[in-house]
């Protein structure tokens, strides 16, 4: 194998490693949740980093004394607090790297289309750019 072919193989291996790391990051985000409990313990809510309410619990009977409007507002506020907590936890995850400089919370939906951002094989121009970005001189 020539030096050029070896360099291409090395770049492809690095690319695949980065793609695998991005997929691990996506799975970490999808596993992250935040939980918030209202001040008087009327409601406790767990929300995924993607914003999905995964659990609503009423730890006491205090919610029974609330009007529907009050309970609705309390639910909305507590869901928002849980969501903020989940996003904060996403930013604290131990990521080795992020996609194109995005913060982990930039990927908060967990719906990053890896095929779009990092296709299975890089486009020709990206492979050349990656090679050149490694500080190698450009040849004419």
PDB file of C-alpha atoms in Angstrom:
ATOM      1  CA  UNK A   1       0.000   0.000   0.000  1.00  0.00           C
ATOM      2  CA  UNK A   2       1.403   3.392  -0.969  1.00  0.00           C
ATOM      3  CA  UNK A   3       1.864   6.235   1.512  1.00  0.00           C
ATOM      4  CA  UNK A   4      -1.084   8.070  -0.011  1.00  0.00           C
ATOM      5  CA  UNK A   5      -3.369   5.043   0.318  1.00  0.00           C
ATOM      6  CA  UNK A   6      -2.209   4.534   3.904  1.00  0.00           C
ATOM      7  CA  UNK A   7      -3.009   8.167   4.708  1.00  0.00           C
ATOM      8  CA  UNK A   8      -6.511   7.768   3.243  1.00  0.00           C
ATOM      9  CA  UNK A   9      -7.049   4.635   5.343  1.00  0.00           C
ATOM     10  CA  UNK A  10      -5.886   6.532   8.444  1.00  0.00           C
ATOM     11  CA  UNK A  11      -8.262   9.407   7.714  1.00  0.00           C
ATOM     12  CA  UNK A  12     -11.170   7.016   7.176  1.00  0.00           C
ATOM     13  CA  UNK A  13     -10.384   5.239  10.461  1.00  0.00           C
ATOM     14  CA  UNK A  14     -10.332   8.607  12.295  1.00  0.00           C
ATOM     15  CA  UNK A  15     -13.615   9.550  10.647  1.00  0.00           C
ATOM     16  CA  UNK A  16     -15.264   6.303  11.743  1.00  0.00           C
ATOM     17  CA  UNK A  17     -14.008   6.832  15.312  1.00  0.00           C
ATOM     18  CA  UNK A  18     -15.512  10.328  15.381  1.00  0.00           C
ATOM     19  CA  UNK A  19     -18.787   9.029  13.975  1.00  0.00           C
ATOM     20  CA  UNK A  20     -18.953   6.310  16.650  1.00  0.00           C
ATOM     21  CA  UNK A  21     -18.268   8.910  19.358  1.00  0.00           C
ATOM     22  CA  UNK A  22     -21.097  11.077  18.017  1.00  0.00           C
ATOM     23  CA  UNK A  23     -23.446   8.107  18.236  1.00  0.00           C
ATOM     24  CA  UNK A  24     -22.373   7.451  21.844  1.00  0.00           C
ATOM     25  CA  UNK A  25     -23.037  11.115  22.643  1.00  0.00           C
ATOM     26  CA  UNK A  26     -26.520  10.821  21.135  1.00  0.00           C
ATOM     27  CA  UNK A  27     -27.253   7.779  23.301  1.00  0.00           C
ATOM     28  CA  UNK A  28     -26.020   9.586  26.441  1.00  0.00           C
ATOM     29  CA  UNK A  29     -28.328  12.491  25.678  1.00  0.00           C
ATOM     30  CA  UNK A  30     -31.284  10.172  25.136  1.00  0.00           C
ATOM     31  CA  UNK A  31     -30.646   8.543  28.537  1.00  0.00           C
ATOM     32  CA  UNK A  32     -30.542  11.880  30.405  1.00  0.00           C
ATOM     33  CA  UNK A  33     -33.556  13.062  32.402  1.00  0.00           C
ATOM     34  CA  UNK A  34     -34.361  15.863  34.790  1.00  0.00           C
ATOM     35  CA  UNK A  35     -36.803  15.741  37.672  1.00  0.00           C
ATOM     36  CA  UNK A  36     -38.454  18.647  39.450  1.00  0.00           C
ATOM     37  CA  UNK A  37     -40.856  18.752  42.359  1.00  0.00           C
ATOM     38  CA  UNK A  38     -43.086  21.728  43.074  1.00  0.00           C
ATOM     39  CA  UNK A  39     -42.325  23.672  46.255  1.00  0.00           C
ATOM     40  CA  UNK A  40     -45.278  22.296  48.199  1.00  0.00           C
ATOM     41  CA  UNK A  41     -44.868  18.795  46.727  1.00  0.00           C
ATOM     42  CA  UNK A  42     -48.148  18.899  44.812  1.00  0.00           C
ATOM     43  CA  UNK A  43     -46.499  17.435  41.694  1.00  0.00           C
ATOM     44  CA  UNK A  44     -43.232  15.781  40.662  1.00  0.00           C
ATOM     45  CA  UNK A  45     -42.291  15.603  36.970  1.00  0.00           C
ATOM     46  CA  UNK A  46     -39.529  13.802  35.081  1.00  0.00           C
ATOM     47  CA  UNK A  47     -38.609  15.011  31.590  1.00  0.00           C
ATOM     48  CA  UNK A  48     -36.133  13.638  29.077  1.00  0.00           C
ATOM     49  CA  UNK A  49     -33.463  15.875  27.567  1.00  0.00           C
ATOM     50  CA  UNK A  50     -35.555  15.709  24.411  1.00  0.00           C
ATOM     51  CA  UNK A  51     -38.437  17.388  26.243  1.00  0.00           C
ATOM     52  CA  UNK A  52     -40.680  14.355  26.619  1.00  0.00           C
ATOM     53  CA  UNK A  53     -42.540  14.095  29.907  1.00  0.00           C
ATOM     54  CA  UNK A  54     -41.725  10.591  31.089  1.00  0.00           C
ATOM     55  CA  UNK A  55     -43.386  10.659  34.501  1.00  0.00           C
ATOM     56  CA  UNK A  56     -45.878  12.740  36.457  1.00  0.00           C
ATOM     57  CA  UNK A  57     -46.397  11.922  40.097  1.00  0.00           C
ATOM     58  CA  UNK A  58     -48.544  13.498  42.780  1.00  0.00           C
ATOM     59  CA  UNK A  59     -46.594  12.752  45.983  1.00  0.00           C
ATOM     60  CA  UNK A  60     -49.292  14.244  48.224  1.00  0.00           C
ATOM     61  CA  UNK A  61     -52.961  15.010  48.016  1.00  0.00           C
ATOM     62  CA  UNK A  62     -52.241  18.751  47.917  1.00  0.00           C
ATOM     63  CA  UNK A  63     -53.152  18.968  44.228  1.00  0.00           C
ATOM     64  CA  UNK A  64     -56.782  18.185  45.134  1.00  0.00           C
ATOM     65  CA  UNK A  65     -57.173  21.630  46.694  1.00  0.00           C
ATOM     66  CA  UNK A  66     -56.093  23.377  43.487  1.00  0.00           C
ATOM     67  CA  UNK A  67     -58.300  24.689  40.734  1.00  0.00           C
ATOM     68  CA  UNK A  68     -57.748  23.144  37.304  1.00  0.00           C
ATOM     69  CA  UNK A  69     -56.137  26.388  36.158  1.00  0.00           C
ATOM     70  CA  UNK A  70     -53.728  26.421  39.134  1.00  0.00           C
ATOM     71  CA  UNK A  71     -52.852  22.767  38.607  1.00  0.00           C
ATOM     72  CA  UNK A  72     -52.265  23.340  34.891  1.00  0.00           C
ATOM     73  CA  UNK A  73     -49.938  26.271  35.602  1.00  0.00           C
ATOM     74  CA  UNK A  74     -48.109  24.295  38.281  1.00  0.00           C
ATOM     75  CA  UNK A  75     -47.634  21.380  35.867  1.00  0.00           C
ATOM     76  CA  UNK A  76     -46.315  23.683  33.150  1.00  0.00           C
ATOM     77  CA  UNK A  77     -43.877  25.376  35.543  1.00  0.00           C
ATOM     78  CA  UNK A  78     -42.648  22.085  36.999  1.00  0.00           C
ATOM     79  CA  UNK A  79     -42.205  20.553  33.536  1.00  0.00           C
ATOM     80  CA  UNK A  80     -40.139  23.582  32.510  1.00  0.00           C
ATOM     81  CA  UNK A  81     -37.958  23.244  35.626  1.00  0.00           C
ATOM     82  CA  UNK A  82     -37.404  19.547  34.923  1.00  0.00           C
ATOM     83  CA  UNK A  83     -36.492  20.330  31.319  1.00  0.00           C
ATOM     84  CA  UNK A  84     -33.941  22.953  32.414  1.00  0.00           C
ATOM     85  CA  UNK A  85     -32.421  20.411  34.802  1.00  0.00           C
ATOM     86  CA  UNK A  86     -32.185  17.786  32.036  1.00  0.00           C
ATOM     87  CA  UNK A  87     -30.454  20.242  29.686  1.00  0.00           C
ATOM     88  CA  UNK A  88     -28.029  21.255  32.418  1.00  0.00           C
ATOM     89  CA  UNK A  89     -27.164  17.591  32.914  1.00  0.00           C
ATOM     90  CA  UNK A  90     -26.599  17.142  29.181  1.00  0.00           C
ATOM     91  CA  UNK A  91     -24.035  19.941  29.221  1.00  0.00           C
ATOM     92  CA  UNK A  92     -22.271  18.224  32.136  1.00  0.00           C
ATOM     93  CA  UNK A  93     -21.946  14.857  30.371  1.00  0.00           C
ATOM     94  CA  UNK A  94     -18.342  13.757  29.758  1.00  0.00           C
ATOM     95  CA  UNK A  95     -18.178  14.136  25.999  1.00  0.00           C
ATOM     96  CA  UNK A  96     -14.859  13.359  24.354  1.00  0.00           C
ATOM     97  CA  UNK A  97     -15.722  15.633  21.447  1.00  0.00           C
ATOM     98  CA  UNK A  98     -18.721  17.323  19.916  1.00  0.00           C
ATOM     99  CA  UNK A  99     -19.945  17.546  16.370  1.00  0.00           C
ATOM    100  CA  UNK A 100     -18.628  20.580  14.557  1.00  0.00           C
ATOM    101  CA  UNK A 101     -18.076  22.466  17.817  1.00  0.00           C
ATOM    102  CA  UNK A 102     -21.673  22.181  19.015  1.00  0.00           C
ATOM    103  CA  UNK A 103     -22.281  22.149  22.755  1.00  0.00           C
ATOM    104  CA  UNK A 104     -23.877  18.917  23.955  1.00  0.00           C
ATOM    105  CA  UNK A 105     -27.126  20.782  24.575  1.00  0.00           C
ATOM    106  CA  UNK A 106     -27.097  21.766  20.891  1.00  0.00           C
ATOM    107  CA  UNK A 107     -27.864  18.120  20.272  1.00  0.00           C
ATOM    108  CA  UNK A 108     -30.541  18.084  22.963  1.00  0.00           C
ATOM    109  CA  UNK A 109     -33.198  16.535  20.804  1.00  0.00           C
ATOM    110  CA  UNK A 110     -31.138  13.431  20.252  1.00  0.00           C
ATOM    111  CA  UNK A 111     -32.428  13.543  16.680  1.00  0.00           C
ATOM    112  CA  UNK A 112     -29.190  14.544  15.013  1.00  0.00           C
ATOM    113  CA  UNK A 113     -29.273  12.995  11.583  1.00  0.00           C
ATOM    114  CA  UNK A 114     -25.828  11.413  11.542  1.00  0.00           C
ATOM    115  CA  UNK A 115     -26.262  10.489   7.905  1.00  0.00           C
ATOM    116  CA  UNK A 116     -26.577  14.193   7.115  1.00  0.00           C
ATOM    117  CA  UNK A 117     -23.891  15.499   9.484  1.00  0.00           C
ATOM    118  CA  UNK A 118     -21.514  12.539   9.273  1.00  0.00           C
ATOM    119  CA  UNK A 119     -22.421  10.225   6.407  1.00  0.00           C
ATOM    120  CA  UNK A 120     -21.175   6.637   6.427  1.00  0.00           C
ATOM    121  CA  UNK A 121     -18.360   7.672   4.088  1.00  0.00           C
ATOM    122  CA  UNK A 122     -17.185  11.287   3.821  1.00  0.00           C
ATOM    123  CA  UNK A 123     -17.841  13.255   0.687  1.00  0.00           C
ATOM    124  CA  UNK A 124     -14.744  13.641  -1.477  1.00  0.00           C
ATOM    125  CA  UNK A 125     -14.325  17.327  -0.685  1.00  0.00           C
ATOM    126  CA  UNK A 126     -14.550  16.667   3.054  1.00  0.00           C
ATOM    127  CA  UNK A 127     -11.850  13.998   2.874  1.00  0.00           C
ATOM    128  CA  UNK A 128      -9.527  16.414   1.072  1.00  0.00           C
ATOM    129  CA  UNK A 129     -10.346  19.211   3.546  1.00  0.00           C
ATOM    130  CA  UNK A 130      -9.697  16.884   6.496  1.00  0.00           C
ATOM    131  CA  UNK A 131      -6.361  15.958   4.973  1.00  0.00           C
ATOM    132  CA  UNK A 132      -5.411  19.578   4.397  1.00  0.00           C
ATOM    133  CA  UNK A 133      -6.612  20.675   7.837  1.00  0.00           C
ATOM    134  CA  UNK A 134      -4.113  18.317   9.441  1.00  0.00           C
ATOM    135  CA  UNK A 135      -1.453  20.844   8.486  1.00  0.00           C
ATOM    136  CA  UNK A 136      -0.185  19.027   5.454  1.00  0.00           C
ATOM    137  CA  UNK A 137       0.969  21.213   2.587  1.00  0.00           C
ATOM    138  CA  UNK A 138      -1.378  21.559  -0.328  1.00  0.00           C
ATOM    139  CA  UNK A 139      -0.042  20.127  -3.537  1.00  0.00           C
ATOM    140  CA  UNK A 140      -0.654  21.803  -6.856  1.00  0.00           C
TER     141      UNK A 140
END
